Coordinates of C-alpha atoms in Angstrom, one line a residue:
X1 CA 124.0 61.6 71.4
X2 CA 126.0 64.8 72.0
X3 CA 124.6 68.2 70.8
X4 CA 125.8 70.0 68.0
X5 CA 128.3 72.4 69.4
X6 CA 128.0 74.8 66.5
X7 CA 124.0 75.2 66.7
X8 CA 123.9 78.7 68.9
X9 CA 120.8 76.9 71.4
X10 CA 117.9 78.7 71.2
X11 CA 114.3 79.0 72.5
X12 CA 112.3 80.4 69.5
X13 CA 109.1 79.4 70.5
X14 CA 109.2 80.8 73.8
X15 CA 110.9 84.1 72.7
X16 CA 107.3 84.6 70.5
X17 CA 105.2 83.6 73.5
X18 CA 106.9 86.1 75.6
X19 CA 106.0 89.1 73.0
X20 CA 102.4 87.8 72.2
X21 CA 102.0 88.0 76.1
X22 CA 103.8 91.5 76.3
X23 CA 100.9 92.6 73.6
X24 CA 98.0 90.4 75.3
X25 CA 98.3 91.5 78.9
X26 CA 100.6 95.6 79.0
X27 CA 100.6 94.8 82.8
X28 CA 103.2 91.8 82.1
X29 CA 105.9 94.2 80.6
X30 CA 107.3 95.2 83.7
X31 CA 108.1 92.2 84.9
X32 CA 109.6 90.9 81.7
X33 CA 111.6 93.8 81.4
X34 CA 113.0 93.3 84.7
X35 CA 114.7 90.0 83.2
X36 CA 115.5 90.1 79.2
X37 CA 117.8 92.7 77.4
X38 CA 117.3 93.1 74.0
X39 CA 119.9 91.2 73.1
X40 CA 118.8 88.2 74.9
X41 CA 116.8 87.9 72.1
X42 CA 118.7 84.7 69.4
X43 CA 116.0 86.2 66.1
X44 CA 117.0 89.8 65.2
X45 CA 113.2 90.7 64.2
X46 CA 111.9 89.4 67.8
X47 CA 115.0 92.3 69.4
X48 CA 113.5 94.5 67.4
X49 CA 109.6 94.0 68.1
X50 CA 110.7 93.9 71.9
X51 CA 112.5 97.2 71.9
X52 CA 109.3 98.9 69.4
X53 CA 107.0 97.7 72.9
X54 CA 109.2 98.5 75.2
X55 CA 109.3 102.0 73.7
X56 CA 105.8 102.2 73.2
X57 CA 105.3 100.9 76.6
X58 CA 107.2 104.0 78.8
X59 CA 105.8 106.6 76.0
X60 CA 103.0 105.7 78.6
X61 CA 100.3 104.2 75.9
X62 CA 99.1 100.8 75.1
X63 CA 101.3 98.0 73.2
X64 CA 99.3 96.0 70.8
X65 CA 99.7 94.8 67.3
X66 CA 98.0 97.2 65.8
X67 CA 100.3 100.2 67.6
X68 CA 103.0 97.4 67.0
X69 CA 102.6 97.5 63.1
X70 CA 102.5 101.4 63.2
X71 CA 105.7 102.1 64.5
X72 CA 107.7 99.5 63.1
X73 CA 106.4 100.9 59.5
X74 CA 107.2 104.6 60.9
X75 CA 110.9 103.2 61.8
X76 CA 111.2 101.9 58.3
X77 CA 111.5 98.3 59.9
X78 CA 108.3 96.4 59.7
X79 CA 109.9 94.5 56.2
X80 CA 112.7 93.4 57.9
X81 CA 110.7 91.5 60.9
X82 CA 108.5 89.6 58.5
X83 CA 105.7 91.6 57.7
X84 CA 102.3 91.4 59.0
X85 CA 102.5 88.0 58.6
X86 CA 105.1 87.3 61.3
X87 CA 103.2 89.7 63.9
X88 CA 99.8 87.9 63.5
X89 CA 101.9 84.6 64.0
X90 CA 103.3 85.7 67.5
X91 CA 99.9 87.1 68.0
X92 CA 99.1 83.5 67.8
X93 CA 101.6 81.9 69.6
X94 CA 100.7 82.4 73.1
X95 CA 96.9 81.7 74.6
X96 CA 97.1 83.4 77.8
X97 CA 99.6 85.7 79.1
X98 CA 100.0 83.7 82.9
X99 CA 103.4 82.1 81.7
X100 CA 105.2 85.2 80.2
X101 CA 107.6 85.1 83.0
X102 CA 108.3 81.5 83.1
X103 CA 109.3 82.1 79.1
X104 CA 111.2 85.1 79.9
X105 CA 113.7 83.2 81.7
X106 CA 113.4 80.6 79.4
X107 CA 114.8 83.1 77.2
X108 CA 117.4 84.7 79.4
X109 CA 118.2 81.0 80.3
X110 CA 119.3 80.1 76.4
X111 CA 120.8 83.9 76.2
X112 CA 123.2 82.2 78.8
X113 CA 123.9 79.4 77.3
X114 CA 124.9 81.2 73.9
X115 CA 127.3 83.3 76.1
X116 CA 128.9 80.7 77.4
X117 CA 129.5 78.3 74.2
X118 CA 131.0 82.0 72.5
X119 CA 133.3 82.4 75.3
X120 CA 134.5 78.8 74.9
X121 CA 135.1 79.7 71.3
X122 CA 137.1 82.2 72.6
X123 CA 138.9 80.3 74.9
X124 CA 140.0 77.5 72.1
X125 CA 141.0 80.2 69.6
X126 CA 143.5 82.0 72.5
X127 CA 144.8 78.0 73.4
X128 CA 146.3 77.8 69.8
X129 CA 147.0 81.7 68.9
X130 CA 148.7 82.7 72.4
X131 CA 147.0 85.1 74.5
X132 CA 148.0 88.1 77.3
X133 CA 147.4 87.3 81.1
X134 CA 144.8 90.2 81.0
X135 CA 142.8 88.9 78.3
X136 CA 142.7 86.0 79.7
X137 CA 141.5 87.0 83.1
X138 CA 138.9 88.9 81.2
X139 CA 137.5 86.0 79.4
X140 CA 137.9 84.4 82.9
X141 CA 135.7 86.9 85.0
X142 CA 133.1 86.7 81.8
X143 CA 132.7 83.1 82.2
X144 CA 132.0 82.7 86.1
X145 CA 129.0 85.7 85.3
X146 CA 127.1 84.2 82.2
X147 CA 127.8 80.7 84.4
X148 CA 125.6 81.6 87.3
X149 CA 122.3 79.9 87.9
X150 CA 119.8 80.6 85.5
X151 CA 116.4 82.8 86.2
X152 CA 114.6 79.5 86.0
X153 CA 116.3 78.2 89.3
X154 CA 118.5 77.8 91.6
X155 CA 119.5 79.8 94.3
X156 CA 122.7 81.9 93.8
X157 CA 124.9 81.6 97.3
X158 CA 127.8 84.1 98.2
X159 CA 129.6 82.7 100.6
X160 CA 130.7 85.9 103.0
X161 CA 134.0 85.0 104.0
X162 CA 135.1 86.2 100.0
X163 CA 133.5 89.3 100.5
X164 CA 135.5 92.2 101.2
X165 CA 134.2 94.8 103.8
X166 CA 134.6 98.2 102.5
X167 CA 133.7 101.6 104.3
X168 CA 130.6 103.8 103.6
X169 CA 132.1 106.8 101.2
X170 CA 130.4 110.2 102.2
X171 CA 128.8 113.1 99.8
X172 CA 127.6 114.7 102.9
X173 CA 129.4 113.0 105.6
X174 CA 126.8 111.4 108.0
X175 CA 124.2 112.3 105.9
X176 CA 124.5 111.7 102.1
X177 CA 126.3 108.4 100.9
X178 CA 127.7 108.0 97.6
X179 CA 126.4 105.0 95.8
X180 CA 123.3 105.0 97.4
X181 CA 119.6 106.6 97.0
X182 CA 118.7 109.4 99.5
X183 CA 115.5 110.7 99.6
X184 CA 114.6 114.4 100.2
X185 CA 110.5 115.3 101.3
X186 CA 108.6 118.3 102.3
X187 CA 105.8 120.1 101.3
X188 CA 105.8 122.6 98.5
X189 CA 107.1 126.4 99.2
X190 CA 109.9 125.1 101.7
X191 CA 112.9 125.4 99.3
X192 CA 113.8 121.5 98.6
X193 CA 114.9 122.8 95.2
X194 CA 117.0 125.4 96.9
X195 CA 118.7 122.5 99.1
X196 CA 119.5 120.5 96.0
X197 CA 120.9 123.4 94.0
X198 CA 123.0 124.1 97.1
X199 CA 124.4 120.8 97.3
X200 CA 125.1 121.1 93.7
X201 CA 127.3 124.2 94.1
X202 CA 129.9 122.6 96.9
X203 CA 129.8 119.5 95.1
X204 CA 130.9 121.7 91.6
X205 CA 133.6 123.8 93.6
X206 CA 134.8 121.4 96.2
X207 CA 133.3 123.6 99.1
X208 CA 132.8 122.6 102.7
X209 CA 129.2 120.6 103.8
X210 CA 127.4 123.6 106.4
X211 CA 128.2 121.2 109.0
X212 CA 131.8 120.4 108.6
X213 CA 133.0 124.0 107.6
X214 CA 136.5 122.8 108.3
X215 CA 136.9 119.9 105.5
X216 CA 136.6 120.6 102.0
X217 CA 134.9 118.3 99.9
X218 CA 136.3 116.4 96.7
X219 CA 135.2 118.8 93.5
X220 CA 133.2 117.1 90.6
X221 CA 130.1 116.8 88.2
X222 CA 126.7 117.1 89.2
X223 CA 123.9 116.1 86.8
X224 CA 120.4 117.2 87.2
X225 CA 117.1 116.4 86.5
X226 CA 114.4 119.4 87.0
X227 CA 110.8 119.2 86.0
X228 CA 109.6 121.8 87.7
X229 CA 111.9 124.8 87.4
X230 CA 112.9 126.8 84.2
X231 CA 116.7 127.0 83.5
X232 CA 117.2 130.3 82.6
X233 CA 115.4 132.0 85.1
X234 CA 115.2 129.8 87.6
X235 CA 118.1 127.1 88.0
X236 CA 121.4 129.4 86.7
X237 CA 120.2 132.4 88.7
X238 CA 120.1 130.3 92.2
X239 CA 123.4 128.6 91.0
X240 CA 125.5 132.0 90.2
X241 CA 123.8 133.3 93.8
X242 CA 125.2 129.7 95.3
X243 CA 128.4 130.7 93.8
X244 CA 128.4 127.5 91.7
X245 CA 131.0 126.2 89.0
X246 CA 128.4 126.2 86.1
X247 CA 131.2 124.5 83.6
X248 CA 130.0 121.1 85.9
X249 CA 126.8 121.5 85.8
X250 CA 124.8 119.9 83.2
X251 CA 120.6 119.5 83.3
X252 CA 119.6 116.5 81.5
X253 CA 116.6 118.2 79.7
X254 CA 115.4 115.5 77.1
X255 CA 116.3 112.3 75.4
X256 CA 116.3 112.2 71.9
X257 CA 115.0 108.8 70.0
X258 CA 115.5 107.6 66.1
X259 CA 111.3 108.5 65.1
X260 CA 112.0 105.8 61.8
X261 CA 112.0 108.7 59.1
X262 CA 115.5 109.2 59.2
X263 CA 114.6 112.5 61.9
X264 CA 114.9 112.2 66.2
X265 CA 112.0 112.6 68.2
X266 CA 112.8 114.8 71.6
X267 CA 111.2 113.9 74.6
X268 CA 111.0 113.7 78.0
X269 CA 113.6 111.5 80.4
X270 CA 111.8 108.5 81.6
X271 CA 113.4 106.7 84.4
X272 CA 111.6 103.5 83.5
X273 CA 112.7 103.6 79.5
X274 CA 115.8 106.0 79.6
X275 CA 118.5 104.5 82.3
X276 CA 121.1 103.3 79.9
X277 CA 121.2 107.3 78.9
X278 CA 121.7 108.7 82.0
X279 CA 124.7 105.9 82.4
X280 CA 125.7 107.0 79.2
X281 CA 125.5 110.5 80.5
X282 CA 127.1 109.6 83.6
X283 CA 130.2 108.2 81.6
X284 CA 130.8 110.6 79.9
X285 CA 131.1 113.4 82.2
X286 CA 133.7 110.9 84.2
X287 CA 133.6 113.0 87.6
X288 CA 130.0 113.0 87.8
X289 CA 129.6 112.7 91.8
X290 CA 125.9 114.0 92.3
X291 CA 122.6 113.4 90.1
X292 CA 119.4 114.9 91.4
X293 CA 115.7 113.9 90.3
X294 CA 113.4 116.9 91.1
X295 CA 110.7 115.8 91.6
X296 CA 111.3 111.9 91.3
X297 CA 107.2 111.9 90.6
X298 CA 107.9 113.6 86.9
X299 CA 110.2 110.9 85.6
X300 CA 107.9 107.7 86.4
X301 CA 106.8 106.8 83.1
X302 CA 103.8 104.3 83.3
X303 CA 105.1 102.6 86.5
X304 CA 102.0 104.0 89.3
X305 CA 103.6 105.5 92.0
X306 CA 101.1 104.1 94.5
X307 CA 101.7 100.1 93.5
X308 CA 104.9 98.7 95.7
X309 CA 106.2 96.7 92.9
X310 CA 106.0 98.9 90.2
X311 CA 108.1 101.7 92.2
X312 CA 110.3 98.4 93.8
X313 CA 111.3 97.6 89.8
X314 CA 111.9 101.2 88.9
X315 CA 114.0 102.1 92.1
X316 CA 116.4 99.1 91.9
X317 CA 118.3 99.4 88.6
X318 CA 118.8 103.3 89.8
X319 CA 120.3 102.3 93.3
X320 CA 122.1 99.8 91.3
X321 CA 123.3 102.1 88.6
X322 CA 124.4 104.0 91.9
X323 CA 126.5 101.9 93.3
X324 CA 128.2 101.1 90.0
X325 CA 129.5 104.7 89.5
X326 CA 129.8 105.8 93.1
X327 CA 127.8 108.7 93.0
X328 CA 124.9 110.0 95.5
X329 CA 121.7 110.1 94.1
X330 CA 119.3 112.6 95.3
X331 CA 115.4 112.4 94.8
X332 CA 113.2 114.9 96.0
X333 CA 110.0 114.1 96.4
X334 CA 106.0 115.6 98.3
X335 CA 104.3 114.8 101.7
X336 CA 100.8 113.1 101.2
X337 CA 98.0 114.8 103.2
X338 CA 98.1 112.6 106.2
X339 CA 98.9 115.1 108.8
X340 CA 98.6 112.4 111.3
X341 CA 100.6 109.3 110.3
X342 CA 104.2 108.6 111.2
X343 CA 106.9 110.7 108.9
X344 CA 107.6 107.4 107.3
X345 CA 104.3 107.0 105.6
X346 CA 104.1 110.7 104.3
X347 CA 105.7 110.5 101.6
X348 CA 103.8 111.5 98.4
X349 CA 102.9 107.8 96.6
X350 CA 104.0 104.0 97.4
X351 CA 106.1 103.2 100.5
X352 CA 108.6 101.6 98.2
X353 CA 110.1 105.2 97.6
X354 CA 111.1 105.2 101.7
X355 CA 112.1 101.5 101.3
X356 CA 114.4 101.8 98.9
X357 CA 116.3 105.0 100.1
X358 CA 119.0 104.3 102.2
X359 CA 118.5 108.3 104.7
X360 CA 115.7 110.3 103.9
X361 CA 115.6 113.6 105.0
X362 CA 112.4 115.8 105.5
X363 CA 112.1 119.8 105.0
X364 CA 110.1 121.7 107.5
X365 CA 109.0 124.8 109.2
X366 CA 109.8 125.7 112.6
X367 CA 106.1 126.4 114.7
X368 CA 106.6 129.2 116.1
X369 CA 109.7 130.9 113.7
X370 CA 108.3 129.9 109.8
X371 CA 111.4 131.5 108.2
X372 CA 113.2 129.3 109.7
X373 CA 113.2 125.7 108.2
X374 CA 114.7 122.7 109.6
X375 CA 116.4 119.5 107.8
X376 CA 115.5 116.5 109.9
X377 CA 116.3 113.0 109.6
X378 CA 113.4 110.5 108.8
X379 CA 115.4 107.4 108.3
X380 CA 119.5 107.0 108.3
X381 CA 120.4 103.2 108.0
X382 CA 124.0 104.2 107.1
X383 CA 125.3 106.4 110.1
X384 CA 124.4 106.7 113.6
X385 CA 124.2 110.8 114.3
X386 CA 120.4 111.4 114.5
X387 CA 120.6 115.3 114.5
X388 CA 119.2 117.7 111.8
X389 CA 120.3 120.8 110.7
X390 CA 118.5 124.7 110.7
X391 CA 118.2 127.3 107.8
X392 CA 116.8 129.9 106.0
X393 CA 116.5 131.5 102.7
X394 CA 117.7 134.8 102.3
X395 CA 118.4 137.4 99.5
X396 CA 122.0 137.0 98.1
X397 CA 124.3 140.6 98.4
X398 CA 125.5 140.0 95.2
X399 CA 122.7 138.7 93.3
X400 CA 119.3 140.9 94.5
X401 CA 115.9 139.3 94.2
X402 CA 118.1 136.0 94.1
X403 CA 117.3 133.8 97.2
X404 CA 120.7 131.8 99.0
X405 CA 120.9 128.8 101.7
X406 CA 121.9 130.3 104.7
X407 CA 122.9 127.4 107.1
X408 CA 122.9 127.7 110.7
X409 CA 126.4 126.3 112.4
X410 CA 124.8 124.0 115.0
X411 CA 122.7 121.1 114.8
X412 CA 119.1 120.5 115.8
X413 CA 118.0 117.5 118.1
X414 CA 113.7 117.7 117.1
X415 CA 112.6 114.8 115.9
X416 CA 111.0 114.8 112.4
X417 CA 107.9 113.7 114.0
X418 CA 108.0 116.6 116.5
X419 CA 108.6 119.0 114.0
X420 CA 105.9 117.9 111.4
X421 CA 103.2 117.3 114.0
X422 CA 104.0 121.2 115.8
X423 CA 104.0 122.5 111.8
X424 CA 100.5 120.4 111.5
X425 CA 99.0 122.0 115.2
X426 CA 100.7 125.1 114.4
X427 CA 99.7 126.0 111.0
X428 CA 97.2 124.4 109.1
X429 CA 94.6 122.9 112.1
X430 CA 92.7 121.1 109.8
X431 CA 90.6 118.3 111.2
X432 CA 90.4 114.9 110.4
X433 CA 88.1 114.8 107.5
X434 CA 89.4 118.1 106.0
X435 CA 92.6 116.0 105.9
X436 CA 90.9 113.1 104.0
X437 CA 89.6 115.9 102.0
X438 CA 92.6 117.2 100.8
X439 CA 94.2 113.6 100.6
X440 CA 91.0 113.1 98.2
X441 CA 91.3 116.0 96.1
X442 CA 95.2 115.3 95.4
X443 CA 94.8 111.9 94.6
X444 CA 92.2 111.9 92.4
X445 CA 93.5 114.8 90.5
X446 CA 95.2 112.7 87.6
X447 CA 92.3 111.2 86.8
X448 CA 89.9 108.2 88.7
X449 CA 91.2 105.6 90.6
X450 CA 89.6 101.9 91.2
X451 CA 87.4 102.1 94.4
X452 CA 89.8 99.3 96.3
X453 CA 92.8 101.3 95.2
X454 CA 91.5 104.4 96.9
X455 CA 90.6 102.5 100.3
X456 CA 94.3 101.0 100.2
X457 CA 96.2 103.8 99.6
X458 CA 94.2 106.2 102.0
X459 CA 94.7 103.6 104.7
X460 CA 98.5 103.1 103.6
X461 CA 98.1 107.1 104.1
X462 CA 96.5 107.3 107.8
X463 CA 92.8 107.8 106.6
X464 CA 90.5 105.6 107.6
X465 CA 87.3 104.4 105.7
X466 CA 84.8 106.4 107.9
X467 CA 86.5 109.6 108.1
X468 CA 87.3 109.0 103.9
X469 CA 84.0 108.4 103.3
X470 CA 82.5 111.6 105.0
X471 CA 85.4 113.2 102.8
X472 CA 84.1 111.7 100.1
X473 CA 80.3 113.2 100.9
X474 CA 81.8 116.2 101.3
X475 CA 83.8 116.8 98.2
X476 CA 80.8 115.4 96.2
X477 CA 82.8 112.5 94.7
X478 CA 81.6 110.4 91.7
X479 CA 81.5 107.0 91.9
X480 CA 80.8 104.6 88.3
X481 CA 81.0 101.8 87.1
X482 CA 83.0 100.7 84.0
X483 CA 82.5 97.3 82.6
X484 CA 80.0 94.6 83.4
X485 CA 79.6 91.5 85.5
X486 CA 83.6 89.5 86.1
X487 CA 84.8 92.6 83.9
X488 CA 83.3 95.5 86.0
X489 CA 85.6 97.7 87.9
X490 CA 84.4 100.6 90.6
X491 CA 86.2 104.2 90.5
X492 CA 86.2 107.2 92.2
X493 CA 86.5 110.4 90.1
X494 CA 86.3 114.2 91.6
X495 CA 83.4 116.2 90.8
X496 CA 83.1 118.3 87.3
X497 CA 85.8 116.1 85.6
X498 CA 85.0 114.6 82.7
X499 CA 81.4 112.9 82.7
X500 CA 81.6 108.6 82.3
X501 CA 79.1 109.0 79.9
X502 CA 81.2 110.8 77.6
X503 CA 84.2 108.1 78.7
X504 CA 84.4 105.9 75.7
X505 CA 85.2 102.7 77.6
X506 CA 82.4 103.3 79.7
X507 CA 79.9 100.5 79.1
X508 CA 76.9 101.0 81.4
X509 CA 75.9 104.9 80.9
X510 CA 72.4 104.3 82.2
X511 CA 74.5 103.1 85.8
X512 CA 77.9 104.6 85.8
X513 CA 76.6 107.9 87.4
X514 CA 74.0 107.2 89.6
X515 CA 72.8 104.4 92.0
X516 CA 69.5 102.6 92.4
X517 CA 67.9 105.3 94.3
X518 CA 68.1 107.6 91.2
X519 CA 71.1 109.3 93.4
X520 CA 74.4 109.5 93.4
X521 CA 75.6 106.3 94.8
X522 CA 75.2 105.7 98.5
X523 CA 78.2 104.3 100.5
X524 CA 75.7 101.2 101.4
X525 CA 75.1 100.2 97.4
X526 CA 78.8 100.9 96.7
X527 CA 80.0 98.8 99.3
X528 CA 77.4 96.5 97.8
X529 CA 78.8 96.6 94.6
X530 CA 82.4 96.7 95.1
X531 CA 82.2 93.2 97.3
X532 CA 80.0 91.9 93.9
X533 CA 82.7 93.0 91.7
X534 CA 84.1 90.3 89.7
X535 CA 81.3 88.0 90.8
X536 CA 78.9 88.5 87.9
X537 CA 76.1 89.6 90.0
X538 CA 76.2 93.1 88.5

């Protein structure tokens, strides 16, 4: 028996079970995001719960029903999904949260299918009214994308021979691409904000790269993102002194959202929530060649910047949105603490941020001249000259107490790793353990972190357990407990933050500060504990 064709097919049930999962487990969100649009959504009251969560998931606080209920009464929509009623029946719907990505492409999967049957509508309506070759070919190229293999299965094939080689299009020629994500690192003080806002000022006039004094560039739009400086003071002063085009310029300062009163909320950009505005943004200034993220740390939302796939899932869609529009994307970003590991492994947070960059570059001082900084190459997959380049900051003549790029004509051949380990002998001479130290002190100043989490990431960070745990001893860090038995979890927190006894999802007070002993806890009963964790031996 054939189906009926004028059904729209649907997968109710698993749309609910993908939203009680979203509101059971907040760790699942990511990943569902990564798959279903809003509008992959067939019931208009399950689009709209999934956009409140989303929403209240990069505002960087829980998702549940009861924050769920709150904000669709505050956006004047709670009626129109059904109530109460209808939330406690999604709430219902699921029993664990394991299969929320199975049903989200379940759902993306009938989202497909309801594409497809529209576009044959289409395609029967232009048979009998007439059509135009271009509409046509529109449908056409519609069709052959919502026909692809679903996100259940099947593996999508490209077979090379159709695809067209084209040629690498240059920013910087040789050393930023355009439609690709470049990475810029360095330690604070060095005057990667000063880079940036020189980049911005050729881009915005058209002006020659330091290095190819003889080729002006193509003139356009630069968009940037700047958490750290102040615009009046700061960002238009080093502009005018860069001689900049100001008129095409624009800092993306906030993002504005409906708050459900019939007012906007203001807040700040998010990469993980806020993409489709910046692409909006992007549009609408149609010569936009350059966006900078300063620092790229700022804009993360509630994706941790230590965990591989979290940064993996936030750093796609940008190199995508990238490539779409053709423009180079600039993030500046910190070097960790570990004065010892390779350049590729300094950067401030998860590996994923050097993955994902096509060339990052690293700012540092010259040993023995520290006016003098140098712009070295870290990692260039796209071009094959491995040299860096030498500057220095200096007062501009017309703008006094402004500070300028002032770019030396020929290249340098130190390697990065030359460079940062002669800056590391020649300036700081810490040893070992005051460089676990300082690792510590920086990485736990956000808050505590789960005991495993810190071993990872300061061995991901060239520490190893020994010298981190005479670091530890040394900074006097405070090890708890939170939970009990399968539930417990281990953290390290720094001395004088706040006490776990006054944490309210601190369940073992009597424990959480001090060990057996009376003490805090020894390295011997936290090791102990952390290999019990999850075992119900606590």
């Amino acid at each position: 028996m054939s189906q009926d064709n004028t059904i729209p097919p649907a997968a109710p049930e698993a749309e609910m079970s993908v939203l009680a999962a979203m509101l059971m487990d907040n760790s699942v969100i990511a990943a569902v995001r990564g798959i279903l649009a809003s509008g992959d959504f067939y019931a208009s009251a399950n689009r709209e719960i999934y956009a409140v969560i989303l929403d209240l998931h990069a505002a960087g606080g829980a998702a549940d029903i009861v924050l769920l209920e709150n904000a669709l009464r505050r956006r004047g929509t709670l009626d129109d999904v059904g109530g109460m009623e209808y939330l406690t029946r999604i709430a219902e719907s699921a029993p664990s949260a394991a299969n929320a990505v199975h049903h989200a492409r379940l759902v993306r999967e009938f989202s497909q299918r309801r594409r497809i049957q529209a576009l044959g509508h289409r395609l029967v309506r232009m048979g009998g009214d007439g059509f135009e070759a271009d509409a046509l070919a529109a449908i056409t190229a519609e069709l052959q994308a919502a026909s692809e293999p679903s996100l259940t299965g099947g593996a999508v094939l490209r077979r090379m021979a159709d695809v067209e080689p084209e040629e690498i299009h240059w920013l910087w020629p040789g050393r930023i691409a355009l439609g690709k994500l470049t990475l810029l690192v360095g330690d604070p003080g060095l005057g990667k904000s000063f880079l940036t806002l020189d980049m911005a000022a050729r881009v915005s006039r058209g002006r020659p790269w330091p290095d190819h004094p003889g080729a002006p560039g193509e003139r356009g739009a630069v968009i940037l993102l700047s958490a750290e400086d102040d615009a009046p003071d700061t960002i238009r002063p080093r502009l005018d002194a860069a001689e900049a085009d100001v008129t095409r310029i624009f800092l993306l300062e906030a993002v504005t959202k409906l708050d459900g009163e019939g007012g906007t909320a203001r807040r700040m950009f998010c990469l993980q929530a806020d993409l489709p505005e910046l692409e909006r943004a992007i549009e609408r200034e149609s010569d936009v060649r350059l966006v900078v993220v300063d620092p790229i740390s700022a804009y993360l939302g509630g994706a941790d910047s230590h965990k591989n796939a979290d940064i993996r899932g936030l750093l796609a869609p940008l190199s995508d949105l990238a490539a779409r529009h053709k423009i180079a994307l600039v993030a500046v970003s910190h070097f960790n603490k570990a004065s010892g590991a390779s350049p590729m492994y300094r950067t401030m947070g998860s590996l994923a941020f050097t993955a994902a960059a096509r060339a990052v570059w690293c700012v540092s001082r010259e040993k023995d001249n520290p006016e003098r900084r140098l712009l070295l190459p870290i990692k260039n997959n796209l071009a094959k000259d491995g040299t860096g380049l030498a500057y220095s900051l200096q007062e501009s003549p017309d703008h006094p107490g402004v500070a300028v790029v002032a770019w030396e004509p020929e290249p340098v051949t130190v390697t990065a790793e030359e460079a940062l380990r002669n800056e590391s002998e020649g300036e700081r001479g810490d040893s070992p353990i005051e460089d676990a130290e300082a690792w510590l002190r920086e990485a736990l100043s956000d808050g505590p972190l789960p005991s495993k989490d810190v071993l990872r990431i300061a061995r991901e960070n060239g520490h190893s357990e020994r010298t981190l745990r005479r670091a530890k001893k040394a900074v006097g860090i405070v090890v708890y407990r939170d939970g009990f038995g399968a539930g417990a979890t281990w953290y390290w927190r720094l001395p004088g933050a706040e006490d776990c006894q006054k944490r309210e999802d601190c369940h073992t007070p009597d424990v959480a500060t001090f060990g057996k002993s009376g003490n805090l806890w020894s390295d011997d009963e936290e090791r102990e504990a952390i290999q019990a964790e999850g075992s119900g031996k606590l």
